[in-house]
Amino acid sequence: MGVLAGRTALVTGGSRGIGRGIAERLGRDGARVAVHYGSDEPAAKAAVDAIRAAGGSAFALRAELGAPGDADELWREFDRHAEGLDILVNNAGIGTSRPFEEIDEAEYDRVFAVNVKAPHFITQLGATRLRDGGRIVNISSGLARTAMMPDKMAYAMTKGALDIFTRDLAKVLGPRGITVNTVAPGIIDTDNNADWLRSSDEAWAQASAISALGRVGTPADVADVVAFLASDEGRWVTGHWMDATGGSLT
């Protein structure tokens, strides 16, 4: 029996990258995991299959975030498979943005719609399904606390907004025993970053040097932090911004 046995988790953007790492870890810990995806159904199926192959329970659900009614669509799909929720991980997001001089209104609005508006209303509607004593974990970024990559300004701004959401929501839901925390990754080896991370040995070495630990992070590095916050051991941590950058901000 895993530490999350009998609990149900939803991981948005759970089919790839950090989200998949989180989904698989929560599945190994015993949770039944709803793997949300936006368009890549084969990737979502692969994530569900991996969780089941490891002895866990999972199902996939689709909803395009950033579109009108996205939160309603997501929860309609969720309700077809499960009754009630214990762990919500707001992970899905657009991972970059064009520089200040180049970004237009359409891209700006899209980044904020997916990275800020969607988590807000997914959580608002999900709060009625979230059982007392539940967990909410929002996936932010180290870029919300540093100007290391100022060319991704709009993206970093969305993560700053998500951090404020975490802080204030912890007060709103605290009376129900629900904890709300942020986990902020640094540079992580995912398919989203592969084009530049793996473009050369030099690029990989430069990325590794940013971390105090001298390496590029993995989805599992982030997933393990989320798993702690989702567990009973994380019960006294709420409203917290958890640095999971491997010391990249030191």
Backbone as numpy.savetxt, mean C-alpha at the origin, in Angstrom:
# Nx Ny Nz CAx CAy CAz Cx Cy Cz
-1.76 -22.56 12.79 -2.60 -21.36 12.79 -1.72 -20.12 12.79
-1.91 -19.25 11.79 -1.14 -18.03 11.73 -1.68 -16.98 12.68
-0.89 -15.93 12.91 -1.27 -14.89 13.85 -2.48 -14.09 13.36
-2.79 -14.19 12.08 -3.95 -13.47 11.53 -5.08 -14.42 11.14
-5.04 -15.62 11.64 -6.07 -16.60 11.31 -7.45 -16.08 11.69
-8.42 -16.27 10.81 -9.78 -15.83 11.05 -10.05 -14.39 10.65
-9.03 -13.69 10.16 -9.19 -12.29 9.78 -9.20 -12.15 8.26
-9.83 -11.08 7.82 -9.92 -10.79 6.39 -9.19 -9.49 6.10
-8.35 -9.50 5.07 -7.56 -8.32 4.70 -7.87 -7.94 3.25
-7.80 -6.66 2.99 -7.90 -6.14 1.62 -6.64 -5.34 1.34
-5.96 -5.68 0.25 -4.77 -4.95 -0.17 -5.05 -4.36 -1.54
-5.16 -3.04 -1.62 -5.36 -2.42 -2.92 -4.04 -2.44 -3.68
-4.14 -2.64 -5.00 -2.93 -2.79 -5.79 -2.13 -3.99 -5.35
-2.82 -5.07 -5.00 -2.16 -6.24 -4.41 -1.65 -7.25 -5.40
-1.71 -6.96 -6.68 -1.33 -7.95 -7.68 0.14 -7.89 -8.07
0.82 -6.78 -7.75 2.20 -6.61 -8.20 3.03 -5.87 -7.15
4.34 -5.99 -7.28 5.25 -5.17 -6.51 5.07 -5.26 -5.00
5.12 -4.10 -4.36 4.98 -4.04 -2.91 3.65 -4.62 -2.47
2.58 -4.30 -3.20 1.26 -4.80 -2.84 1.19 -6.31 -2.82
1.79 -6.94 -3.83 1.79 -8.40 -3.85 2.59 -8.95 -2.67
3.73 -8.33 -2.37 4.51 -8.78 -1.23 3.70 -8.72 0.06
2.94 -7.64 0.22 2.09 -7.50 1.41 1.00 -8.56 1.42
0.34 -8.73 0.29 -0.75 -9.72 0.20 -0.25 -11.12 0.54
0.90 -11.48 0.00 1.44 -12.82 0.26 1.82 -12.98 1.72
2.41 -11.95 2.32 2.79 -12.04 3.73 1.57 -12.17 4.63
0.54 -11.36 4.39 -0.68 -11.46 5.21 -1.34 -12.82 5.03
-1.27 -13.35 3.81 -1.79 -14.69 3.56 -1.04 -15.75 4.34
0.28 -15.64 4.38 1.09 -16.61 5.15 0.79 -16.51 6.63
0.42 -15.31 7.08 0.09 -15.14 8.50 -1.32 -15.59 8.84
-2.06 -16.09 7.85 -3.36 -16.69 8.12 -4.57 -15.89 7.70
-4.38 -14.66 7.23 -5.53 -13.86 6.80 -6.07 -14.35 5.47
-7.35 -14.18 5.29 -7.95 -14.34 3.97 -7.78 -13.01 3.25
-7.14 -13.02 2.09 -6.69 -11.78 1.46 -7.47 -11.48 0.18
-8.06 -10.29 0.15 -8.67 -9.77 -1.07 -7.58 -9.02 -1.83
-7.25 -9.51 -3.01 -6.20 -8.92 -3.84 -6.87 -8.01 -4.87
-6.79 -6.71 -4.64 -7.39 -5.77 -5.59 -6.44 -5.50 -6.75
-7.03 -5.33 -7.94 -6.24 -4.93 -9.10 -7.07 -3.98 -9.95
-6.37 -3.20 -10.78 -7.06 -2.24 -11.63 -7.29 -2.74 -13.03
-6.29 -3.40 -13.63 -6.44 -3.84 -15.02 -5.73 -5.15 -15.32
-4.70 -5.49 -14.55 -3.87 -6.66 -14.88 -4.44 -7.92 -14.20
-5.44 -8.50 -14.81 -6.08 -9.69 -14.24 -5.12 -10.87 -14.11
-4.28 -11.16 -15.12 -3.34 -12.28 -14.95 -2.42 -12.12 -13.74
-1.96 -10.88 -13.49 -1.09 -10.66 -12.33 -1.85 -10.90 -11.03
-3.12 -10.48 -10.98 -3.92 -10.70 -9.78 -4.16 -12.20 -9.57
-4.42 -12.91 -10.65 -4.63 -14.35 -10.54 -3.36 -15.04 -10.06
-2.21 -14.57 -10.55 -0.94 -15.16 -10.12 -0.70 -14.92 -8.63
-1.06 -13.73 -8.15 -0.89 -13.43 -6.73 -1.80 -14.32 -5.88
-3.05 -14.47 -6.30 -4.00 -15.32 -5.57 -3.50 -16.77 -5.57
-3.03 -17.24 -6.72 -2.52 -18.61 -6.82 -1.32 -18.82 -5.90
-0.45 -17.81 -5.82 0.74 -17.93 -4.96 0.34 -18.03 -3.50
-0.64 -17.24 -3.09 -1.11 -17.28 -1.70 -1.73 -18.64 -1.39
-2.53 -19.14 -2.31 -3.16 -20.44 -2.10 -2.13 -21.57 -2.10
-1.13 -21.47 -2.97 -0.10 -22.50 -3.04 0.69 -22.59 -1.74
0.78 -21.47 -1.04 1.49 -21.44 0.24 0.58 -21.84 1.41
-0.65 -22.27 1.09 -1.57 -22.72 2.13 -2.54 -21.68 2.61
-2.55 -20.49 1.98 -3.44 -19.43 2.40 -4.73 -19.37 1.61
-5.52 -18.35 1.89 -6.81 -18.15 1.24 -6.84 -16.75 0.65
-7.32 -16.64 -0.60 -7.32 -15.33 -1.26 -8.34 -15.33 -2.39
-8.74 -14.13 -2.76 -9.56 -13.92 -3.94 -9.21 -12.58 -4.55
-9.47 -12.44 -5.84 -9.16 -11.20 -6.55 -10.42 -10.38 -6.74
-10.26 -9.07 -6.79 -11.38 -8.20 -7.13 -10.85 -7.01 -7.92
-11.65 -6.58 -8.89 -11.22 -5.52 -9.79 -11.99 -4.24 -9.55
-11.29 -3.12 -9.57 -11.91 -1.79 -9.56 -10.87 -0.81 -10.08
-11.26 0.00 -11.04 -10.33 1.00 -11.58 -10.36 2.23 -10.68
-9.27 2.48 -10.00 -9.20 3.62 -9.10 -8.95 4.90 -9.88
-9.47 6.00 -9.35 -9.34 7.28 -10.02 -10.50 7.61 -10.91
-11.42 6.66 -11.06 -12.62 6.87 -11.88 -13.80 7.16 -10.95
-14.81 7.87 -11.45 -15.98 8.14 -10.61 -16.60 6.85 -10.09
-16.93 6.83 -8.81 -17.55 5.65 -8.21 -16.60 4.51 -7.94
-15.28 4.77 -7.95 -14.33 3.68 -7.79 -14.46 2.96 -6.44
-14.66 3.71 -5.37 -14.77 3.08 -4.05 -16.04 2.22 -3.96
-17.13 2.72 -4.51 -18.37 1.93 -4.52 -18.17 0.63 -5.28
-17.50 0.72 -6.43 -17.26 -0.48 -7.24 -16.41 -1.48 -6.48
-15.37 -1.00 -5.83 -14.49 -1.90 -5.10 -15.25 -2.64 -4.00
-16.05 -1.91 -3.23 -16.74 -2.56 -2.12 -17.88 -3.45 -2.58
-18.51 -3.14 -3.71 -19.51 -4.07 -4.27 -18.86 -5.41 -4.59
-17.68 -5.35 -5.20 -16.98 -6.59 -5.52 -16.55 -7.32 -4.25
-16.05 -6.58 -3.28 -15.63 -7.19 -2.02 -16.79 -7.91 -1.35
-17.94 -7.27 -1.31 -19.10 -7.83 -0.61 -19.61 -9.11 -1.24
-19.24 -9.34 -2.49 -19.63 -10.59 -3.15 -18.86 -11.79 -2.59
-17.72 -11.50 -1.96 -16.83 -12.58 -1.50 -16.73 -12.69 0.02
-16.96 -11.60 0.73 -16.67 -11.60 2.17 -17.67 -10.74 2.92
-17.80 -11.04 4.20 -18.60 -10.22 5.10 -17.69 -9.67 6.19
-17.47 -8.40 6.14 -16.64 -7.76 7.15 -15.16 -7.80 6.82
-14.44 -6.89 7.44 -13.02 -6.68 7.16 -12.28 -6.43 8.47
-11.03 -6.89 8.52 -10.20 -6.66 9.70 -8.96 -5.80 9.39
-8.46 -5.89 8.17 -7.22 -5.19 7.80 -7.40 -4.56 6.42
-7.16 -3.27 6.35 -7.21 -2.55 5.07 -5.84 -1.95 4.81
-5.26 -2.31 3.67 -3.97 -1.75 3.26 -4.19 -0.93 1.99
-4.08 0.38 2.12 -4.21 1.28 0.97 -2.84 1.40 0.31
-2.60 0.52 -0.64 -1.30 0.45 -1.30 -1.33 0.97 -2.73
-2.43 0.81 -3.43 -2.49 1.16 -4.85 -2.17 2.63 -5.07
-1.43 2.91 -6.12 -1.13 4.31 -6.41 -0.34 4.44 -7.69
-0.36 5.63 -8.23 0.50 5.97 -9.36 1.86 6.32 -8.78
2.90 5.63 -9.23 4.18 5.68 -8.56 5.12 6.79 -8.99
4.69 7.64 -9.89 5.57 8.71 -10.33 4.73 9.83 -10.93
5.38 10.92 -11.27 4.72 12.02 -11.96 5.77 12.80 -12.74
5.34 13.52 -13.75 6.29 14.33 -14.51 6.74 15.54 -13.69
7.89 16.10 -14.03 8.43 17.23 -13.27 7.52 18.45 -13.27
7.79 19.35 -12.34 7.03 20.58 -12.15 6.81 21.34 -13.45
7.84 21.44 -14.26 7.75 22.22 -15.48 6.92 21.55 -16.57
6.69 20.24 -16.45 6.06 19.48 -17.53 4.66 18.97 -17.21
4.35 18.77 -15.95 3.07 18.16 -15.61 1.91 19.06 -16.00
0.85 18.48 -16.56 -0.33 19.26 -16.91 -1.47 18.95 -15.93
-2.57 19.66 -16.07 -3.67 19.51 -15.12 -4.24 18.11 -15.12
-4.32 17.50 -16.29 -4.92 16.17 -16.39 -4.10 15.15 -15.59
-2.78 15.19 -15.75 -1.94 14.24 -15.01 -1.98 14.55 -13.52
-1.91 15.82 -13.17 -1.97 16.23 -11.76 -3.26 15.71 -11.11
-4.38 15.93 -11.77 -5.66 15.47 -11.22 -5.71 13.96 -11.10
-5.13 13.28 -12.08 -5.15 11.82 -12.08 -4.32 11.26 -10.91
-3.14 11.83 -10.69 -2.28 11.36 -9.60 -2.98 11.55 -8.25
-3.60 12.70 -8.05 -4.29 12.95 -6.79 -5.55 12.09 -6.66
-6.23 11.84 -7.77 -7.44 11.01 -7.72 -7.12 9.59 -7.27
-6.04 9.04 -7.78 -5.68 7.66 -7.44 -4.99 7.57 -6.09
-4.07 8.49 -5.81 -3.22 8.38 -4.63 -3.81 8.97 -3.36
-4.78 9.90 -3.50 -5.35 10.56 -2.32 -6.86 10.35 -2.23
-7.57 10.71 -3.28 -9.02 10.62 -3.22 -9.50 9.19 -3.07
-8.93 8.28 -3.84 -9.37 6.88 -3.77 -9.16 6.28 -2.38
-7.98 6.39 -1.76 -7.84 5.86 -0.41 -8.80 6.47 0.60
-9.06 7.78 0.43 -9.98 8.45 1.37 -11.36 7.80 1.32
-11.91 7.66 0.12 -13.28 7.16 0.03 -13.36 5.64 0.14
-12.31 4.94 -0.24 -12.27 3.50 0.04 -12.33 3.28 1.55
-11.58 4.07 2.30 -11.57 3.94 3.75 -12.89 4.40 4.36
-13.43 5.50 3.84 -14.71 5.99 4.36 -15.80 4.94 4.25
-15.92 4.33 3.07 -16.93 3.29 2.88 -16.54 2.00 3.59
-15.24 1.75 3.66 -14.78 0.53 4.31 -14.92 0.56 5.82
-15.01 1.75 6.40 -15.09 1.87 7.86 -16.33 1.18 8.41
-17.40 1.13 7.63 -18.62 0.46 8.08 -18.46 -1.05 8.05
-17.50 -1.53 7.29 -17.24 -2.97 7.18 -16.11 -3.40 8.11
-15.27 -2.46 8.51 -14.11 -2.76 9.33 -14.55 -3.04 10.77
-14.18 -4.19 11.26 -14.56 -4.56 12.62 -13.75 -3.78 13.65
-14.36 -3.56 14.81 -13.65 -2.90 15.90 -12.36 -3.66 16.20
-11.31 -2.90 16.48 -10.01 -3.53 16.70 -9.25 -3.79 15.42
-9.76 -3.27 14.30 -9.14 -3.52 13.01 -7.89 -2.69 12.78
-7.33 -2.85 11.59 -6.08 -2.20 11.23 -6.21 -1.54 9.86
-5.68 -0.32 9.76 -5.54 0.36 8.48 -4.07 0.74 8.32
-3.50 0.38 7.18 -2.12 0.75 6.88 -2.09 1.43 5.52
-1.58 2.65 5.49 -1.46 3.41 4.25 -0.01 3.39 3.79
0.19 3.09 2.52 1.55 3.02 1.98 1.92 4.36 1.37
2.88 5.02 1.99 3.32 6.34 1.58 4.64 6.22 0.83
5.56 7.12 1.09 6.87 7.11 0.44 7.83 7.97 1.24
9.10 7.59 1.21 10.10 8.43 1.83 10.19 9.80 1.19
9.70 9.90 -0.06 9.75 11.19 -0.76 8.82 12.22 -0.14
7.91 11.79 0.73 7.06 12.75 1.43 7.85 13.52 2.48
9.06 13.05 2.82 9.86 13.68 3.87 11.21 14.20 3.38
11.48 14.08 2.09 12.76 14.53 1.57 12.61 14.99 0.13
13.44 15.93 -0.27 13.44 16.41 -1.67 14.50 15.68 -2.49
14.70 14.42 -2.19 15.70 13.61 -2.88 15.44 13.55 -4.39
14.16 13.52 -4.77 13.78 13.44 -6.18 12.73 14.51 -6.47
13.13 15.78 -6.56 12.16 16.85 -6.74 11.43 16.82 -8.07
11.93 16.02 -9.01 11.22 15.88 -10.29 9.92 15.11 -10.13
9.72 14.46 -8.99 8.48 13.72 -8.72 7.62 14.49 -7.72
7.60 15.79 -7.85 6.97 16.66 -6.86 5.51 16.33 -6.61
4.70 16.23 -7.67 3.27 15.99 -7.49 3.02 14.65 -6.81
3.78 13.63 -7.20 3.67 12.33 -6.53 3.98 12.45 -5.05
5.08 13.14 -4.72 5.45 13.31 -3.31 4.37 14.07 -2.55
3.74 15.05 -3.20 2.67 15.81 -2.56 1.50 14.90 -2.19
1.18 13.94 -3.06 0.07 13.04 -2.75 0.38 12.19 -1.53
1.64 11.79 -1.38 2.01 10.97 -0.24 2.02 11.80 1.05
2.36 13.08 0.92 2.25 13.96 2.09 0.81 14.08 2.55
-0.12 14.18 1.59 -1.54 14.24 1.93 -1.99 12.94 2.60
-1.50 11.81 2.11 -1.86 10.53 2.70 -1.34 10.42 4.14
-0.20 11.01 4.41 0.34 11.00 5.76 -0.56 11.79 6.73
-1.08 12.93 6.27 -2.00 13.70 7.10 -3.29 12.91 7.33
-3.74 12.23 6.29 -4.92 11.38 6.40 -4.73 10.34 7.51
-3.57 9.71 7.53 -3.26 8.73 8.57 -3.33 9.35 9.96
-2.65 10.48 10.12 -2.57 11.11 11.43 -3.95 11.43 12.00
-4.79 12.06 11.19 -6.10 12.50 11.68 -7.09 11.35 11.79
-7.01 10.40 10.86 -7.92 9.26 10.91 -7.69 8.40 12.15
-6.45 8.36 12.62 -6.16 7.61 13.84 -6.98 8.13 15.01
-7.19 9.44 15.06 -8.01 10.03 16.12 -9.49 9.73 15.91
-9.92 9.73 14.64 -11.33 9.49 14.33 -11.74 8.07 14.67
-10.88 7.09 14.33 -11.25 5.68 14.51 -10.70 5.07 15.79
-9.87 5.81 16.50 -9.30 5.28 17.74 -10.31 4.79 18.75
-11.45 5.48 18.94 -12.43 5.00 19.91 -12.96 3.60 19.61
-12.81 3.15 18.39 -13.24 1.79 18.03 -12.11 0.78 18.15
-10.97 1.22 18.64 -9.83 0.32 18.76 -9.14 0.04 17.44
-9.44 0.83 16.42 -8.83 0.65 15.10 -7.57 1.49 15.02
-6.46 0.87 14.66 -5.21 1.60 14.49 -5.05 2.01 13.04
-4.42 3.16 12.82 -4.18 3.68 11.48 -2.74 4.15 11.42
-1.96 3.57 10.51 -0.54 3.91 10.42 -0.10 4.03 8.97
1.01 4.71 8.79 1.65 4.85 7.48 2.95 4.06 7.47
3.20 3.38 6.37 4.50 2.76 6.11 5.07 3.42 4.87
6.28 3.92 4.98 6.90 4.69 3.89 8.12 3.95 3.35
7.99 3.30 2.20 9.14 2.62 1.59 10.12 3.61 0.97
11.33 3.12 0.75 12.31 3.84 -0.03 12.36 3.24 -1.43
13.55 3.06 -1.96 13.70 2.46 -3.29 13.55 0.95 -3.17
12.57 0.41 -3.88 12.24 -1.01 -3.79 12.38 -1.65 -5.18
12.92 -2.83 -5.21 13.12 -3.56 -6.46 11.80 -4.18 -6.92
11.07 -3.45 -7.74 9.82 -3.94 -8.32 9.85 -3.74 -9.82
8.86 -4.31 -10.51 8.82 -4.14 -11.96 8.61 -2.68 -12.36
7.97 -1.89 -11.48 7.79 -0.48 -11.78 9.11 0.28 -11.86
10.08 -0.17 -11.08 11.39 0.50 -11.04 12.44 -0.17 -11.90
12.10 -1.28 -12.53 13.10 -2.10 -13.21 13.83 -1.36 -14.33
13.11 -0.49 -15.06 13.73 0.17 -16.21 14.96 0.96 -15.83
14.90 1.67 -14.69 16.07 2.46 -14.30 16.95 1.74 -13.31
16.36 0.95 -12.40 17.18 0.26 -11.41 18.13 -0.73 -12.07
17.62 -1.45 -13.06 18.39 -2.52 -13.69 18.95 -2.11 -15.05
18.95 -0.80 -15.30 19.48 -0.33 -16.59 20.98 -0.50 -16.69
21.67 -0.51 -15.54 23.13 -0.68 -15.53 23.58 -1.01 -14.12
24.79 -1.53 -14.02 25.37 -1.80 -12.70 25.54 -0.50 -11.92
25.84 0.57 -12.63 26.02 1.86 -11.98 24.72 2.36 -11.35
23.61 2.21 -12.08 22.32 2.63 -11.55 21.96 1.85 -10.29
22.20 0.55 -10.32 21.91 -0.28 -9.15 22.79 0.13 -7.96
24.07 0.39 -8.24 24.99 0.79 -7.17 24.59 2.13 -6.57
24.17 3.07 -7.41 23.75 4.38 -6.92 22.51 4.26 -6.05
21.56 3.43 -6.48 20.35 3.23 -5.69 20.67 2.55 -4.36
21.56 1.58 -4.39 21.94 0.88 -3.16 22.61 1.82 -2.17
23.40 2.75 -2.68 24.16 3.66 -1.81 23.27 4.64 -1.06
22.05 4.84 -1.53 21.14 5.78 -0.85 20.73 5.25 0.51
20.59 3.92 0.62 20.20 3.31 1.89 21.40 3.24 2.83
21.16 3.48 4.11 22.21 3.33 5.11 22.69 1.88 5.20
21.85 0.95 4.76 22.20 -0.47 4.81 22.87 -0.95 3.54
23.01 -0.04 2.56 23.80 -0.34 1.38 23.19 -1.29 0.39
21.86 -1.34 0.34 21.23 -2.20 -0.66 19.88 -1.64 -1.05
19.34 -2.17 -2.15 18.00 -1.83 -2.60 17.00 -2.70 -1.83
15.88 -2.10 -1.44 14.88 -2.85 -0.69 14.11 -3.83 -1.56
13.43 -4.75 -0.90 12.57 -5.73 -1.56 11.14 -5.56 -1.06
10.15 -6.05 -1.82 8.78 -6.00 -1.30 8.62 -6.65 0.07
9.38 -7.70 0.31 9.29 -8.38 1.60 9.74 -7.48 2.75
10.71 -6.60 2.50 11.16 -5.68 3.54 10.02 -4.79 4.01
9.18 -4.36 3.08 8.04 -3.52 3.42 6.91 -4.35 4.00
6.67 -5.51 3.41 5.57 -6.37 3.84 5.73 -6.80 5.30
6.96 -7.03 5.73 7.18 -7.45 7.11 6.79 -6.34 8.10
7.04 -5.09 7.72 6.65 -3.97 8.58 5.12 -3.87 8.64
4.47 -4.00 7.49 3.01 -3.97 7.45 2.43 -5.09 8.30
3.03 -6.27 8.20 2.53 -7.42 8.96 2.59 -7.17 10.46
3.64 -6.52 10.93 3.72 -6.17 12.35 2.57 -5.25 12.74
2.34 -4.20 11.96 1.28 -3.25 12.29 -0.10 -3.89 12.21
-0.25 -4.90 11.35 -1.53 -5.59 11.20 -1.79 -6.61 12.30
-0.75 -6.96 13.03 -0.86 -8.01 14.04 -1.26 -7.45 15.40
-1.50 -8.34 16.34 -1.80 -7.92 17.71 -0.63 -7.19 18.34
0.60 -7.53 17.91 1.78 -6.88 18.47 1.81 -5.39 18.14
1.10 -4.97 17.09 1.07 -3.57 16.71 -0.08 -2.79 17.32
-0.73 -3.35 18.33 -1.97 -2.78 18.85 -1.81 -1.39 19.48
-0.57 -1.05 19.94 -0.38 0.21 20.66 0.32 1.25 19.78
0.37 0.97 18.49 0.97 1.90 17.54 -0.12 2.44 16.64
-0.36 3.73 16.67 -1.36 4.32 15.78 -1.02 5.78 15.52
-1.43 6.26 14.35 -1.11 7.61 13.95 0.36 7.80 13.62
1.05 6.69 13.37 2.51 6.72 13.24 2.96 6.66 11.79
4.04 7.37 11.49 4.71 7.32 10.18 5.93 6.43 10.32
5.86 5.25 9.73 6.92 4.24 9.89 7.89 4.33 8.73
9.13 4.67 9.01 10.18 4.75 8.01 10.62 3.34 7.64
10.33 2.95 6.39 10.76 1.65 5.88 11.64 1.86 4.65
12.55 2.84 4.77 13.42 3.20 3.65 14.80 2.59 3.77
15.05 1.79 4.79 16.38 1.26 4.99 17.39 2.32 5.34
16.91 3.37 6.00 17.82 4.43 6.42 18.16 5.41 5.31
17.33 5.49 4.28 17.62 6.39 3.16 17.44 7.86 3.53
16.76 8.13 4.63 16.51 9.52 5.02 17.50 10.00 6.07
18.45 9.14 6.47 19.40 9.56 7.51 20.53 10.38 6.93
